């Protein structure tokens, strides 16, 4: 996002859009290189929430397509 110039817009939109904020909090903010190799199963509820947030018309996938 830095190189595309969208980081600032993303941060602004995220501060105004609860679904986008929740989506990024759940999927991006908790990611680390260590979590990449975490083999612990995820809670079904967390996975279902992530899928619903991604599919939401105000979610991350929609934001990417619009921008």
Coordinates of N, CA and C in Angstrom, one line a residue:
X1 N 0.8 -1.2 0.0 CA 0.0 0.0 0.0 C 0.9 1.3 0.0
X2 N 2.0 1.2 0.6 CA 2.9 2.3 0.6 C 3.3 2.8 -0.8
X3 N 3.7 1.8 -1.6 CA 4.2 2.2 -2.9 C 3.0 2.6 -3.9
X4 N 1.8 2.1 -3.6 CA 0.7 2.5 -4.5 C 0.1 3.8 -4.1
X5 N 0.5 4.3 -2.9 CA -0.1 5.6 -2.4 C -1.4 5.4 -1.7
X6 N -1.8 4.2 -1.5 CA -3.1 4.0 -0.9 C -3.1 3.9 0.7
X7 N -2.0 3.9 1.3 CA -1.9 3.7 2.7 C -2.7 4.8 3.5
X8 N -2.5 6.0 3.1 CA -3.2 7.1 3.7 C -4.7 6.9 3.6
X9 N -5.2 6.7 2.4 CA -6.6 6.5 2.1 C -7.1 5.3 2.9
X10 N -6.4 4.2 3.0 CA -6.8 3.0 3.7 C -7.0 3.3 5.2
X11 N -6.0 4.0 5.7 CA -6.1 4.4 7.2 C -7.3 5.3 7.4
X12 N -7.5 6.2 6.6 CA -8.7 7.1 6.7 C -10.0 6.3 6.6
X13 N -10.1 5.5 5.6 CA -11.3 4.7 5.4 C -11.5 3.7 6.6
X14 N -10.4 3.1 7.1 CA -10.5 2.2 8.2 C -11.0 2.9 9.4
X15 N -10.6 4.1 9.6 CA -11.0 4.9 10.8 C -12.5 5.2 10.8
X16 N -13.1 5.2 9.6 CA -14.5 5.5 9.4 C -15.4 4.3 9.2
X17 N -14.9 3.2 8.9 CA -15.6 2.0 8.5 C -15.4 0.9 9.5
X18 N -16.4 0.6 10.3 CA -16.2 -0.4 11.4 C -15.9 -1.8 10.8
X19 N -16.5 -2.2 9.7 CA -16.3 -3.5 9.1 C -14.9 -3.6 8.6
X20 N -14.4 -2.6 7.9 CA -13.0 -2.6 7.4 C -12.1 -2.6 8.6
X21 N -12.3 -1.9 9.6 CA -11.5 -1.9 10.8 C -11.4 -3.3 11.4
X22 N -12.6 -3.9 11.6 CA -12.6 -5.3 12.2 C -11.9 -6.3 11.3
X23 N -12.1 -6.2 10.0 CA -11.5 -7.1 9.1 C -10.0 -7.0 9.2
X24 N -9.4 -5.8 9.1 CA -8.0 -5.7 9.2 C -7.4 -6.0 10.6
X25 N -8.2 -5.8 11.6 CA -7.8 -6.2 12.9 C -7.7 -7.7 13.1
X26 N -8.7 -8.4 12.5 CA -8.7 -9.8 12.6 C -7.7 -10.5 11.7
X27 N -7.5 -10.0 10.5 CA -6.6 -10.7 9.6 C -5.2 -10.1 9.4
X28 N -5.1 -8.8 9.5 CA -3.8 -8.2 9.2 C -3.0 -7.9 10.5
X29 N -3.6 -7.2 11.4 CA -2.9 -6.7 12.6 C -2.3 -7.8 13.4
X30 N -2.9 -8.9 13.4 CA -2.4 -10.0 14.3 C -1.4 -10.9 13.6
X31 N -1.1 -10.6 12.3 CA -0.2 -11.4 11.5 C 1.2 -11.1 11.9
X32 N 2.1 -12.1 12.0 CA 3.5 -11.9 12.1 C 4.2 -13.1 11.4
X33 N 5.5 -13.0 11.2 CA 6.2 -14.2 10.6 C 6.0 -15.4 11.5
X34 N 6.0 -15.2 12.8 CA 5.8 -16.4 13.7 C 4.4 -17.0 13.5
X35 N 3.4 -16.2 13.3 CA 2.1 -16.7 13.1 C 1.9 -17.5 11.8
X36 N 2.8 -17.2 10.8 CA 2.8 -17.9 9.5 C 3.0 -19.4 9.8
X37 N 3.8 -19.8 10.8 CA 4.1 -21.2 11.0 C 3.3 -21.8 12.2
X38 N 2.4 -21.0 12.7 CA 1.5 -21.5 13.8 C 0.6 -22.6 13.2
X39 N 0.7 -23.8 13.8 CA -0.2 -24.9 13.3 C -1.3 -25.1 14.2
X40 N -1.5 -24.3 15.2 CA -2.7 -24.4 16.1 C -4.0 -24.2 15.3
X41 N -4.9 -25.1 15.4 CA -6.2 -24.8 14.7 C -6.9 -23.5 15.2
X42 N -7.5 -22.9 14.3 CA -8.2 -21.7 14.7 C -9.7 -22.0 15.1
X43 N -10.2 -21.2 15.9 CA -11.6 -21.4 16.4 C -12.5 -21.2 15.2
X44 N -13.5 -22.1 15.1 CA -14.5 -22.0 14.0 C -15.1 -20.7 13.9
X45 N -15.5 -20.1 15.1 CA -16.1 -18.8 15.1 C -15.2 -17.7 14.5
X46 N -13.9 -17.8 14.8 CA -13.0 -16.8 14.2 C -12.9 -16.9 12.7
X47 N -12.9 -18.1 12.2 CA -12.8 -18.3 10.8 C -14.1 -17.9 10.1
X48 N -15.3 -18.2 10.7 CA -16.6 -17.8 10.2 C -16.7 -16.2 10.2
X49 N -16.2 -15.6 11.3 CA -16.2 -14.1 11.3 C -15.3 -13.5 10.2
X50 N -14.2 -14.1 10.0 CA -13.3 -13.6 9.0 C -13.9 -13.7 7.6
X51 N -14.5 -14.8 7.3 CA -15.2 -15.0 6.0 C -16.3 -14.0 5.8
X52 N -17.1 -13.8 6.8 CA -18.2 -12.9 6.7 C -17.7 -11.4 6.6
X53 N -16.7 -11.1 7.3 CA -16.2 -9.7 7.2 C -15.6 -9.5 5.8
X54 N -14.9 -10.5 5.3 CA -14.3 -10.4 3.9 C -15.4 -10.2 2.9
X55 N -16.5 -10.9 3.0 CA -17.6 -10.9 2.0 C -18.4 -9.7 2.2
X56 N -18.4 -9.0 3.3 CA -19.2 -7.8 3.5 C -19.0 -6.7 2.5
X57 N -20.0 -6.0 2.1 CA -19.8 -5.0 1.1 C -19.0 -3.8 1.6
X58 N -18.7 -3.7 2.9 CA -17.8 -2.7 3.4 C -16.5 -3.3 3.9
X59 N -16.2 -4.5 3.5 CA -15.0 -5.2 4.0 C -13.8 -5.0 3.2
X60 N -12.8 -5.7 3.5 CA -11.5 -5.5 2.9 C -11.5 -5.8 1.4
X61 N -12.1 -6.9 1.0 CA -12.1 -7.3 -0.4 C -12.8 -6.2 -1.3
X62 N -13.9 -5.7 -0.8 CA -14.6 -4.6 -1.5 C -13.8 -3.4 -1.6
X63 N -13.1 -3.0 -0.5 CA -12.2 -1.9 -0.5 C -11.1 -2.0 -1.6
X64 N -10.5 -3.2 -1.6 CA -9.5 -3.4 -2.6 C -10.0 -3.3 -4.0
X65 N -11.2 -3.8 -4.3 CA -11.8 -3.7 -5.6 C -12.1 -2.3 -6.0
X66 N -12.5 -1.5 -5.0 CA -12.9 -0.1 -5.3 C -11.7 0.8 -5.5
X67 N -10.6 0.4 -4.9 CA -9.4 1.3 -4.9 C -8.3 0.7 -5.7

